[in-house]
Structures are given as structure tokens and as C-alpha cells.
């Protein structure tokens, strides 16, 4: 069976990703990781993460994927040994030195990061012969190239199926370095390609329109059957800095699609899955390189890239079956009379209308307007912890 791999920016997101259907998660520690602005995991957090995952027969991979400078190398071997002691299932690395140290000094499984842009069988087999079990392929391959490549290697292959795309070869862009002194290869990318730019000649504007250089996000629902049939080992969702609702929605959607295909060997209708993905906060999306070299329609240029939603209104903490009262943490504005969809880790979706809402002091609260306020709401059916409430 193919693995569904999800991002996790903190321990709560890790639990959500695994509960909503991921087989494994990738996380960043506080050292040697590319997402400097994510709530990266301490070593104690990593132990909590692996304990939670392994109790559910799931896996945790830790990114050690920076391209390090000399000053970044202090404590590397000690850190790798600490990850080994915390039973992480693999590290994801791009630096040959970090890879070499992990293989020499630990028994850690090593996966090659997409930062190495492995895009041909010769490159994949080179790294595989060095002791790397899994290769995360470059995002710049189409689905036919992936299938042909897999026939020429015994290495496990991991392919990105959802999330942000780099306007350069992944991680090899220096726009952020030059414009903000933030190194994209050491966790500081400022996403300069997504900024709006003016076209000028000798300092004079020649257009009323600004433009950006970024691409649409990747969304590969329709390509999943082909990738599974190609023998890919892992399908990867990007987005360690995304919201709980985004992670739950995207993971659950791909989980259901993968399960349907592995059971029936066909997907009769992709539309319900596409509708579900649109409920998550998202940017405009396309198939990236998976259907061949991207054209104009895969780029953003002067289009607005963000499509934020406020559908996610609450996270269930507890439920009393006798009183039918759920304790929830509010996430977006809603009020009595709102029709609500309960989205559960088991994939079940039920609806009800909010008509009885109180705060912790038992005071009627007809409007929920305070972020993360704890509320008591009557729900006429059982709900489980970590179920999500969203406007219908």
C-alpha cells in the first residue's frame, strides 16, 4: 500500500494529521530544518510525537534538510544521535555531509530531500547506493517520467502531490537571499516570488498591472491513480505552516481517494474530492509538472493567489453523551442559527444548526466572536475529540 505523508508544524497538527488519515508525518526539529518560522519541535516534543505515532502504527520523519554553512554544523552528530534515541523513523536530508554522518554514526534511516532535485534514475541510484533508502523526487517530473524512472531503480520513491511549488528548482532560488538576506536553503525563504512587482523602463511605470512570478499550488487528485500504479512508495503533502483545518481537510480527502482506488482500482468521480479540498484555506491550484511542462495557466502572474475561507469555526474538545453538550474551542465568527457541518477523524460528516450556545460560566452566548473562546454547544449526535465544526 502506498504511504500518505503529511506535514506537521507542531504537536497538535501532528495529531490531527495522523488522526485524519496520514500514515506518516514529517516534522522539523529546532536544528538543521528548513522551516525556520514553523513551531519546530524540541527533542522532548519529538519523543512525544514518535510515542503518539508508534502507538497507532504510524511513522515520524524529521527534516534535517538545510544546506549548511560551516557555522551551522555545531552539534550535528549529537543531534542525530538524539533523534535516534527518540526512535524517529527516518531523517530527510539534502547535505552529503549530514547524510554521511547519519550513516556513519547512527542507524537512522535516511531519505534524500527534494532539495537535491533528483530527476533521473542515475541520480536516484547514486544516492541509493550510498545507503539512502528513499528518494524524494524533484517536483519537476511529469507522471510518465516518474513511471519510467521507477522501472530503473530499486529505491523507494516519494512524490509531492499537494502544496506550494517553488518558482525555481525546489530550494535553489536566491531571490530571498538577495532581496531580504533570508536564505531559502537555510529555512528563511521570504517567498519573494509571490510579491507584486511593477514593470518599469528607466524608472517609469509602463503598466497599470503588477505581477508576481510564482506558480499555482500543486493539487494532484486526478494523478493519484497513475502514481500508485507506477509503484511510488509515498505521496507527500506540503505545508508545515498550514492550519489545523487545512491539514485535516487535505489529508482526509486524499486518504479517502487513495482508499477508494486501492479497493476498487478506479475512481469513478473526482468531483466530490475536489469540492472537499476547496473547503480548506488554499491558494489557486493546478497539476504542476505532473501533466508535462507547465504553461501560462499554471502560473499566477497578476492574479490574487490567496483564497482564504472562514468555514472552520470550532474544534471539539469533549462531548457529554447524556446532555449532548460538546465543549469546543472557537476558531472563527459564528452565531446561533448557523448551519454547521461536523467533520470527524473517521471521515464521517453530519450537520446540525447551532441554537444553544453558552460560555464556561453558563451564560447564553448567541454570538461567538472571541478567538479560541471555550464554548458549550448542544449537538444532537455524538462527536469525538478533534472533530471540526465548519460552516456549511
PDB file of N, CA, C and O in Angstrom, residues 164-231:
ATOM      1  N   UNK A 164       2.563  23.965  -1.847  1.00  0.00           N
ATOM      2  CA  UNK A 164       3.271  25.041  -2.526  1.00  0.00           C
ATOM      3  C   UNK A 164       4.307  24.526  -3.519  1.00  0.00           C
ATOM      4  O   UNK A 164       4.906  23.468  -3.335  1.00  0.00           O
ATOM      5  N   UNK A 165       4.494  25.308  -4.568  1.00  0.00           N
ATOM      6  CA  UNK A 165       5.502  24.997  -5.580  1.00  0.00           C
ATOM      7  C   UNK A 165       6.536  26.115  -5.601  1.00  0.00           C
ATOM      8  O   UNK A 165       6.207  27.289  -5.409  1.00  0.00           O
ATOM      9  N   UNK A 166       7.786  25.751  -5.848  1.00  0.00           N
ATOM     10  CA  UNK A 166       8.860  26.733  -5.949  1.00  0.00           C
ATOM     11  C   UNK A 166       8.971  27.213  -7.391  1.00  0.00           C
ATOM     12  O   UNK A 166       8.878  26.417  -8.326  1.00  0.00           O
ATOM     13  N   UNK A 167       9.139  28.534  -7.576  1.00  0.00           N
ATOM     14  CA  UNK A 167       9.239  29.049  -8.943  1.00  0.00           C
ATOM     15  C   UNK A 167      10.583  28.683  -9.585  1.00  0.00           C
ATOM     16  O   UNK A 167      10.751  28.774 -10.791  1.00  0.00           O
ATOM     17  N   UNK A 168      11.527  28.240  -8.759  1.00  0.00           N
ATOM     18  CA  UNK A 168      12.799  27.737  -9.248  1.00  0.00           C
ATOM     19  C   UNK A 168      12.821  26.232  -8.990  1.00  0.00           C
ATOM     20  O   UNK A 168      11.843  25.669  -8.524  1.00  0.00           O
ATOM     21  N   UNK A 169      13.925  25.561  -9.324  1.00  0.00           N
ATOM     22  CA  UNK A 169      14.075  24.195  -8.836  1.00  0.00           C
ATOM     23  C   UNK A 169      14.024  24.266  -7.316  1.00  0.00           C
ATOM     24  O   UNK A 169      14.668  25.121  -6.708  1.00  0.00           O
ATOM     25  N   UNK A 170      13.274  23.366  -6.697  1.00  0.00           N
ATOM     26  CA  UNK A 170      12.951  23.473  -5.277  1.00  0.00           C
ATOM     27  C   UNK A 170      14.162  23.816  -4.420  1.00  0.00           C
ATOM     28  O   UNK A 170      15.143  23.068  -4.381  1.00  0.00           O
ATOM     29  N   UNK A 171      14.081  24.952  -3.740  1.00  0.00           N
ATOM     30  CA  UNK A 171      15.124  25.347  -2.814  1.00  0.00           C
ATOM     31  C   UNK A 171      16.352  25.963  -3.447  1.00  0.00           C
ATOM     32  O   UNK A 171      17.258  26.398  -2.739  1.00  0.00           O
ATOM     33  N   UNK A 172      16.403  26.041  -4.763  1.00  0.00           N
ATOM     34  CA  UNK A 172      17.603  26.558  -5.403  1.00  0.00           C
ATOM     35  C   UNK A 172      17.419  27.989  -5.897  1.00  0.00           C
ATOM     36  O   UNK A 172      18.112  28.446  -6.791  1.00  0.00           O
ATOM     37  N   UNK A 173      16.494  28.681  -5.299  1.00  0.00           N
ATOM     38  CA  UNK A 173      16.217  30.073  -5.655  1.00  0.00           C
ATOM     39  C   UNK A 173      16.981  30.996  -4.713  1.00  0.00           C
ATOM     40  O   UNK A 173      17.058  30.729  -3.513  1.00  0.00           O
ATOM     41  N   UNK A 174      17.519  32.071  -5.247  1.00  0.00           N
ATOM     42  CA  UNK A 174      18.267  33.021  -4.409  1.00  0.00           C
ATOM     43  C   UNK A 174      17.594  34.388  -4.347  1.00  0.00           C
ATOM     44  O   UNK A 174      18.188  35.357  -3.892  1.00  0.00           O
ATOM     45  N   UNK A 175      16.333  34.489  -4.818  1.00  0.00           N
ATOM     46  CA  UNK A 175      15.628  35.769  -4.729  1.00  0.00           C
ATOM     47  C   UNK A 175      15.558  36.257  -3.287  1.00  0.00           C
ATOM     48  O   UNK A 175      15.841  37.418  -2.989  1.00  0.00           O
ATOM     49  N   UNK A 176      15.158  35.360  -2.396  1.00  0.00           N
ATOM     50  CA  UNK A 176      15.004  35.738  -0.996  1.00  0.00           C
ATOM     51  C   UNK A 176      16.342  36.180  -0.402  1.00  0.00           C
ATOM     52  O   UNK A 176      16.407  37.171   0.341  1.00  0.00           O
ATOM     53  N   UNK A 177      17.409  35.471  -0.740  1.00  0.00           N
ATOM     54  CA  UNK A 177      18.740  35.842  -0.232  1.00  0.00           C
ATOM     55  C   UNK A 177      19.113  37.258  -0.663  1.00  0.00           C
ATOM     56  O   UNK A 177      19.582  38.069   0.143  1.00  0.00           O
ATOM     57  N   UNK A 178      18.911  37.547  -1.948  1.00  0.00           N
ATOM     58  CA  UNK A 178      19.337  38.831  -2.492  1.00  0.00           C
ATOM     59  C   UNK A 178      18.456  39.986  -2.029  1.00  0.00           C
ATOM     60  O   UNK A 178      18.939  41.108  -1.844  1.00  0.00           O
ATOM     61  N   UNK A 179      17.170  39.738  -1.854  1.00  0.00           N
ATOM     62  CA  UNK A 179      16.243  40.828  -1.547  1.00  0.00           C
ATOM     63  C   UNK A 179      16.044  41.074  -0.059  1.00  0.00           C
ATOM     64  O   UNK A 179      15.737  42.187   0.352  1.00  0.00           O
ATOM     65  N   UNK A 180      16.207  40.017   0.746  1.00  0.00           N
ATOM     66  CA  UNK A 180      15.906  40.168   2.175  1.00  0.00           C
ATOM     67  C   UNK A 180      16.997  39.642   3.085  1.00  0.00           C
ATOM     68  O   UNK A 180      16.875  39.742   4.299  1.00  0.00           O
ATOM     69  N   UNK A 181      18.059  39.069   2.505  1.00  0.00           N
ATOM     70  CA  UNK A 181      19.120  38.447   3.288  1.00  0.00           C
ATOM     71  C   UNK A 181      18.595  37.277   4.114  1.00  0.00           C
ATOM     72  O   UNK A 181      19.103  36.976   5.185  1.00  0.00           O
ATOM     73  N   UNK A 182      17.527  36.647   3.617  1.00  0.00           N
ATOM     74  CA  UNK A 182      16.991  35.443   4.255  1.00  0.00           C
ATOM     75  C   UNK A 182      17.225  34.266   3.321  1.00  0.00           C
ATOM     76  O   UNK A 182      16.752  34.260   2.188  1.00  0.00           O
ATOM     77  N   UNK A 183      17.956  33.267   3.811  1.00  0.00           N
ATOM     78  CA  UNK A 183      18.444  32.177   2.970  1.00  0.00           C
ATOM     79  C   UNK A 183      17.380  31.092   2.807  1.00  0.00           C
ATOM     80  O   UNK A 183      16.984  30.427   3.764  1.00  0.00           O
ATOM     81  N   UNK A 184      16.926  30.896   1.566  1.00  0.00           N
ATOM     82  CA  UNK A 184      15.902  29.884   1.290  1.00  0.00           C
ATOM     83  C   UNK A 184      16.398  28.479   1.591  1.00  0.00           C
ATOM     84  O   UNK A 184      15.610  27.589   1.904  1.00  0.00           O
ATOM     85  N   UNK A 185      17.697  28.266   1.510  1.00  0.00           N
ATOM     86  CA  UNK A 185      18.253  26.932   1.755  1.00  0.00           C
ATOM     87  C   UNK A 185      18.628  26.704   3.212  1.00  0.00           C
ATOM     88  O   UNK A 185      19.171  25.657   3.556  1.00  0.00           O
ATOM     89  N   UNK A 186      18.360  27.708   4.058  1.00  0.00           N
ATOM     90  CA  UNK A 186      18.602  27.532   5.491  1.00  0.00           C
ATOM     91  C   UNK A 186      17.362  27.930   6.293  1.00  0.00           C
ATOM     92  O   UNK A 186      17.462  28.323   7.457  1.00  0.00           O
ATOM     93  N   UNK A 187      16.191  27.831   5.663  1.00  0.00           N
ATOM     94  CA  UNK A 187      14.943  27.972   6.407  1.00  0.00           C
ATOM     95  C   UNK A 187      14.327  29.351   6.427  1.00  0.00           C
ATOM     96  O   UNK A 187      13.336  29.573   7.123  1.00  0.00           O
ATOM     97  N   UNK A 188      14.878  30.297   5.665  1.00  0.00           N
ATOM     98  CA  UNK A 188      14.401  31.663   5.793  1.00  0.00           C
ATOM     99  C   UNK A 188      13.685  32.244   4.599  1.00  0.00           C
ATOM    100  O   UNK A 188      13.552  33.464   4.484  1.00  0.00           O
ATOM    101  N   UNK A 189      13.209  31.417   3.662  1.00  0.00           N
ATOM    102  CA  UNK A 189      12.623  31.932   2.424  1.00  0.00           C
ATOM    103  C   UNK A 189      11.528  32.954   2.697  1.00  0.00           C
ATOM    104  O   UNK A 189      10.590  32.711   3.464  1.00  0.00           O
ATOM    105  N   UNK A 190      11.641  34.121   2.062  1.00  0.00           N
ATOM    106  CA  UNK A 190      10.651  35.197   2.218  1.00  0.00           C
ATOM    107  C   UNK A 190       9.583  35.147   1.129  1.00  0.00           C
ATOM    108  O   UNK A 190       8.747  36.038   1.052  1.00  0.00           O
ATOM    109  N   UNK A 191       9.601  34.110   0.302  1.00  0.00           N
ATOM    110  CA  UNK A 191       8.642  33.955  -0.798  1.00  0.00           C
ATOM    111  C   UNK A 191       8.603  35.216  -1.678  1.00  0.00           C
ATOM    112  O   UNK A 191       7.536  35.719  -2.031  1.00  0.00           O
ATOM    113  N   UNK A 192       9.789  35.670  -2.053  1.00  0.00           N
ATOM    114  CA  UNK A 192       9.883  36.881  -2.865  1.00  0.00           C
ATOM    115  C   UNK A 192       9.185  36.727  -4.208  1.00  0.00           C
ATOM    116  O   UNK A 192       8.732  37.716  -4.797  1.00  0.00           O
ATOM    117  N   UNK A 193       9.061  35.491  -4.710  1.00  0.00           N
ATOM    118  CA  UNK A 193       8.400  35.273  -5.993  1.00  0.00           C
ATOM    119  C   UNK A 193       6.911  35.604  -5.915  1.00  0.00           C
ATOM    120  O   UNK A 193       6.268  35.848  -6.941  1.00  0.00           O
ATOM    121  N   UNK A 194       6.352  35.610  -4.706  1.00  0.00           N
ATOM    122  CA  UNK A 194       4.923  35.877  -4.556  1.00  0.00           C
ATOM    123  C   UNK A 194       4.615  37.369  -4.371  1.00  0.00           C
ATOM    124  O   UNK A 194       3.454  37.750  -4.287  1.00  0.00           O
ATOM    125  N   UNK A 195       5.639  38.185  -4.268  1.00  0.00           N
ATOM    126  CA  UNK A 195       5.412  39.621  -4.120  1.00  0.00           C
ATOM    127  C   UNK A 195       4.851  40.185  -5.421  1.00  0.00           C
ATOM    128  O   UNK A 195       4.987  39.598  -6.507  1.00  0.00           O
ATOM    129  N   UNK A 196       4.261  41.360  -5.344  1.00  0.00           N
ATOM    130  CA  UNK A 196       3.801  42.061  -6.544  1.00  0.00           C
ATOM    131  C   UNK A 196       4.909  42.989  -7.044  1.00  0.00           C
ATOM    132  O   UNK A 196       5.506  43.746  -6.263  1.00  0.00           O
ATOM    133  N   UNK A 197       5.166  42.937  -8.339  1.00  0.00           N
ATOM    134  CA  UNK A 197       6.230  43.733  -8.956  1.00  0.00           C
ATOM    135  C   UNK A 197       5.650  44.655 -10.015  1.00  0.00           C
ATOM    136  O   UNK A 197       4.658  44.321 -10.675  1.00  0.00           O
ATOM    137  N   UNK A 198       6.283  45.803 -10.181  1.00  0.00           N
ATOM    138  CA  UNK A 198       5.910  46.752 -11.238  1.00  0.00           C
ATOM    139  C   UNK A 198       6.902  46.639 -12.391  1.00  0.00           C
ATOM    140  O   UNK A 198       8.093  46.428 -12.181  1.00  0.00           O
ATOM    141  N   UNK A 199       6.387  46.768 -13.606  1.00  0.00           N
ATOM    142  CA  UNK A 199       7.234  46.777 -14.785  1.00  0.00           C
ATOM    143  C   UNK A 199       7.576  48.223 -15.123  1.00  0.00           C
ATOM    144  O   UNK A 199       6.678  49.054 -15.354  1.00  0.00           O
ATOM    145  N   UNK A 200       8.864  48.545 -15.115  1.00  0.00           N
ATOM    146  CA  UNK A 200       9.283  49.927 -15.380  1.00  0.00           C
ATOM    147  C   UNK A 200      10.373  49.968 -16.442  1.00  0.00           C
ATOM    148  O   UNK A 200      11.110  48.994 -16.639  1.00  0.00           O
ATOM    149  N   UNK A 201      10.460  51.065 -17.124  1.00  0.00           N
ATOM    150  CA  UNK A 201      11.539  51.347 -18.064  1.00  0.00           C
ATOM    151  C   UNK A 201      12.131  52.689 -17.671  1.00  0.00           C
ATOM    152  O   UNK A 201      11.435  53.706 -17.634  1.00  0.00           O
ATOM    153  N   UNK A 202      13.418  52.701 -17.319  1.00  0.00           N
ATOM    154  CA  UNK A 202      14.112  53.900 -16.851  1.00  0.00           C
ATOM    155  C   UNK A 202      13.348  54.573 -15.709  1.00  0.00           C
ATOM    156  O   UNK A 202      13.210  55.803 -15.659  1.00  0.00           O
ATOM    157  N   UNK A 203      12.828  53.740 -14.826  1.00  0.00           N
ATOM    158  CA  UNK A 203      12.159  54.262 -13.645  1.00  0.00           C
ATOM    159  C   UNK A 203      10.711  54.645 -13.843  1.00  0.00           C
ATOM    160  O   UNK A 203      10.020  54.990 -12.881  1.00  0.00           O
ATOM    161  N   UNK A 204      10.210  54.565 -15.069  1.00  0.00           N
ATOM    162  CA  UNK A 204       8.828  54.944 -15.348  1.00  0.00           C
ATOM    163  C   UNK A 204       7.976  53.684 -15.538  1.00  0.00           C
ATOM    164  O   UNK A 204       8.345  52.777 -16.286  1.00  0.00           O
ATOM    165  N   UNK A 205       6.836  53.647 -14.870  1.00  0.00           N
ATOM    166  CA  UNK A 205       5.946  52.504 -14.992  1.00  0.00           C
ATOM    167  C   UNK A 205       5.372  52.429 -16.393  1.00  0.00           C
ATOM    168  O   UNK A 205       4.960  53.439 -16.970  1.00  0.00           O
ATOM    169  N   UNK A 206       5.337  51.222 -16.951  1.00  0.00           N
ATOM    170  CA  UNK A 206       4.801  51.048 -18.302  1.00  0.00           C
ATOM    171  C   UNK A 206       3.526  50.193 -18.283  1.00  0.00           C
ATOM    172  O   UNK A 206       3.012  49.830 -19.329  1.00  0.00           O
ATOM    173  N   UNK A 207       3.023  49.898 -17.095  1.00  0.00           N
ATOM    174  CA  UNK A 207       1.796  49.119 -16.998  1.00  0.00           C
ATOM    175  C   UNK A 207       1.084  49.454 -15.700  1.00  0.00           C
ATOM    176  O   UNK A 207       1.715  49.745 -14.680  1.00  0.00           O
ATOM    177  N   UNK A 208      -0.240  49.430 -15.760  1.00  0.00           N
ATOM    178  CA  UNK A 208      -1.030  49.648 -14.551  1.00  0.00           C
ATOM    179  C   UNK A 208      -1.145  48.379 -13.710  1.00  0.00           C
ATOM    180  O   UNK A 208      -1.619  48.427 -12.577  1.00  0.00           O
ATOM    181  N   UNK A 209      -0.725  47.259 -14.278  1.00  0.00           N
ATOM    182  CA  UNK A 209      -0.849  45.983 -13.591  1.00  0.00           C
ATOM    183  C   UNK A 209       0.483  45.562 -12.974  1.00  0.00           C
ATOM    184  O   UNK A 209       1.530  45.695 -13.594  1.00  0.00           O
ATOM    185  N   UNK A 210       0.420  45.085 -11.755  1.00  0.00           N
ATOM    186  CA  UNK A 210       1.592  44.472 -11.139  1.00  0.00           C
ATOM    187  C   UNK A 210       1.544  42.967 -11.427  1.00  0.00           C
ATOM    188  O   UNK A 210       0.516  42.444 -11.848  1.00  0.00           O
ATOM    189  N   UNK A 211       2.662  42.302 -11.230  1.00  0.00           N
ATOM    190  CA  UNK A 211       2.685  40.864 -11.499  1.00  0.00           C
ATOM    191  C   UNK A 211       3.543  40.173 -10.449  1.00  0.00           C
ATOM    192  O   UNK A 211       4.376  40.792  -9.778  1.00  0.00           O
ATOM    193  N   UNK A 212       3.329  38.866 -10.297  1.00  0.00           N
ATOM    194  CA  UNK A 212       4.187  38.045  -9.451  1.00  0.00           C
ATOM    195  C   UNK A 212       4.807  36.958 -10.320  1.00  0.00           C
ATOM    196  O   UNK A 212       4.408  36.763 -11.470  1.00  0.00           O
ATOM    197  N   UNK A 213       5.777  36.256  -9.754  1.00  0.00           N
ATOM    198  CA  UNK A 213       6.487  35.235 -10.529  1.00  0.00           C
ATOM    199  C   UNK A 213       6.200  33.827 -10.034  1.00  0.00           C
ATOM    200  O   UNK A 213       6.848  32.879 -10.442  1.00  0.00           O
ATOM    201  N   UNK A 214       5.258  33.669  -9.124  1.00  0.00           N
ATOM    202  CA  UNK A 214       5.038  32.356  -8.519  1.00  0.00           C
ATOM    203  C   UNK A 214       4.040  31.531  -9.313  1.00  0.00           C
ATOM    204  O   UNK A 214       3.244  32.046 -10.090  1.00  0.00           O
ATOM    205  N   UNK A 215       4.078  30.246  -9.066  1.00  0.00           N
ATOM    206  CA  UNK A 215       3.156  29.327  -9.726  1.00  0.00           C
ATOM    207  C   UNK A 215       1.974  29.044  -8.814  1.00  0.00           C
ATOM    208  O   UNK A 215       2.005  29.323  -7.606  1.00  0.00           O
ATOM    209  N   UNK A 216       0.951  28.459  -9.378  1.00  0.00           N
ATOM    210  CA  UNK A 216      -0.143  27.963  -8.559  1.00  0.00           C
ATOM    211  C   UNK A 216       0.341  26.792  -7.713  1.00  0.00           C
ATOM    212  O   UNK A 216       1.338  26.155  -8.026  1.00  0.00           O
ATOM    213  N   UNK A 217      -0.372  26.539  -6.629  1.00  0.00           N
ATOM    214  CA  UNK A 217      -0.039  25.386  -5.789  1.00  0.00           C
ATOM    215  C   UNK A 217      -0.300  24.083  -6.544  1.00  0.00           C
ATOM    216  O   UNK A 217      -1.037  24.052  -7.535  1.00  0.00           O
ATOM    217  N   UNK A 218       0.282  23.018  -6.045  1.00  0.00           N
ATOM    218  CA  UNK A 218       0.100  21.691  -6.626  1.00  0.00           C
ATOM    219  C   UNK A 218      -1.140  21.028  -6.035  1.00  0.00           C
ATOM    220  O   UNK A 218      -1.366  21.072  -4.824  1.00  0.00           O
ATOM    221  N   UNK A 219      -1.932  20.402  -6.895  1.00  0.00           N
ATOM    222  CA  UNK A 219      -3.098  19.602  -6.474  1.00  0.00           C
ATOM    223  C   UNK A 219      -3.211  18.445  -7.449  1.00  0.00           C
ATOM    224  O   UNK A 219      -3.490  18.632  -8.630  1.00  0.00           O
ATOM    225  N   UNK A 220      -2.968  17.216  -6.944  1.00  0.00           N
ATOM    226  CA  UNK A 220      -2.783  16.070  -7.840  1.00  0.00           C
ATOM    227  C   UNK A 220      -3.833  14.988  -7.663  1.00  0.00           C
ATOM    228  O   UNK A 220      -3.535  13.802  -7.845  1.00  0.00           O
ATOM    229  N   UNK A 221      -5.057  15.352  -7.346  1.00  0.00           N
ATOM    230  CA  UNK A 221      -6.097  14.348  -7.157  1.00  0.00           C
ATOM    231  C   UNK A 221      -6.205  13.398  -8.351  1.00  0.00           C
ATOM    232  O   UNK A 221      -6.222  12.173  -8.191  1.00  0.00           O
ATOM    233  N   UNK A 222      -6.276  13.943  -9.552  1.00  0.00           N
ATOM    234  CA  UNK A 222      -6.515  13.122 -10.733  1.00  0.00           C
ATOM    235  C   UNK A 222      -5.291  12.314 -11.145  1.00  0.00           C
ATOM    236  O   UNK A 222      -5.408  11.381 -11.945  1.00  0.00           O
ATOM    237  N   UNK A 223      -4.125  12.657 -10.601  1.00  0.00           N
ATOM    238  CA  UNK A 223      -2.904  11.932 -10.952  1.00  0.00           C
ATOM    239  C   UNK A 223      -2.593  10.791  -9.969  1.00  0.00           C
ATOM    240  O   UNK A 223      -1.698   9.986 -10.218  1.00  0.00           O
ATOM    241  N   UNK A 224      -3.321  10.710  -8.865  1.00  0.00           N
ATOM    242  CA  UNK A 224      -3.025   9.708  -7.837  1.00  0.00           C
ATOM    243  C   UNK A 224      -3.077   8.277  -8.388  1.00  0.00           C
ATOM    244  O   UNK A 224      -2.155   7.480  -8.130  1.00  0.00           O
ATOM    245  N   UNK A 225      -4.107   7.890  -9.140  1.00  0.00           N
ATOM    246  CA  UNK A 225      -4.116   6.510  -9.661  1.00  0.00           C
ATOM    247  C   UNK A 225      -2.859   6.164 -10.466  1.00  0.00           C
ATOM    248  O   UNK A 225      -2.301   5.064 -10.312  1.00  0.00           O
ATOM    249  N   UNK A 226      -2.430   7.075 -11.319  1.00  0.00           N
ATOM    250  CA  UNK A 226      -1.236   6.821 -12.133  1.00  0.00           C
ATOM    251  C   UNK A 226      -0.010   6.651 -11.238  1.00  0.00           C
ATOM    252  O   UNK A 226       0.819   5.754 -11.468  1.00  0.00           O
ATOM    253  N   UNK A 227       0.127   7.499 -10.223  1.00  0.00           N
ATOM    254  CA  UNK A 227       1.292   7.427  -9.342  1.00  0.00           C
ATOM    255  C   UNK A 227       1.300   6.128  -8.543  1.00  0.00           C
ATOM    256  O   UNK A 227       2.353   5.506  -8.361  1.00  0.00           O
ATOM    257  N   UNK A 228       0.132   5.712  -8.067  1.00  0.00           N
ATOM    258  CA  UNK A 228       0.053   4.434  -7.337  1.00  0.00           C
ATOM    259  C   UNK A 228       0.450   3.285  -8.247  1.00  0.00           C
ATOM    260  O   UNK A 228       1.237   2.405  -7.871  1.00  0.00           O
ATOM    261  N   UNK A 229      -0.077   3.275  -9.464  1.00  0.00           N
ATOM    262  CA  UNK A 229       0.240   2.210 -10.418  1.00  0.00           C
ATOM    263  C   UNK A 229       1.709   2.214 -10.826  1.00  0.00           C
ATOM    264  O   UNK A 229       2.247   1.184 -11.240  1.00  0.00           O
ATOM    265  N   UNK A 230       2.360   3.357 -10.695  1.00  0.00           N
ATOM    266  CA  UNK A 230       3.768   3.462 -11.065  1.00  0.00           C
ATOM    267  C   UNK A 230       4.687   2.831 -10.039  1.00  0.00           C
ATOM    268  O   UNK A 230       5.879   2.645 -10.294  1.00  0.00           O
ATOM    269  N   UNK A 231       4.163   2.527  -8.853  1.00  0.00           N
ATOM    270  CA  UNK A 231       4.982   1.908  -7.819  1.00  0.00           C
ATOM    271  C   UNK A 231       5.632   2.880  -6.867  1.00  0.00           C
ATOM    272  O   UNK A 231       6.562   2.517  -6.123  1.00  0.00           O
TER     273      UNK A 231
END
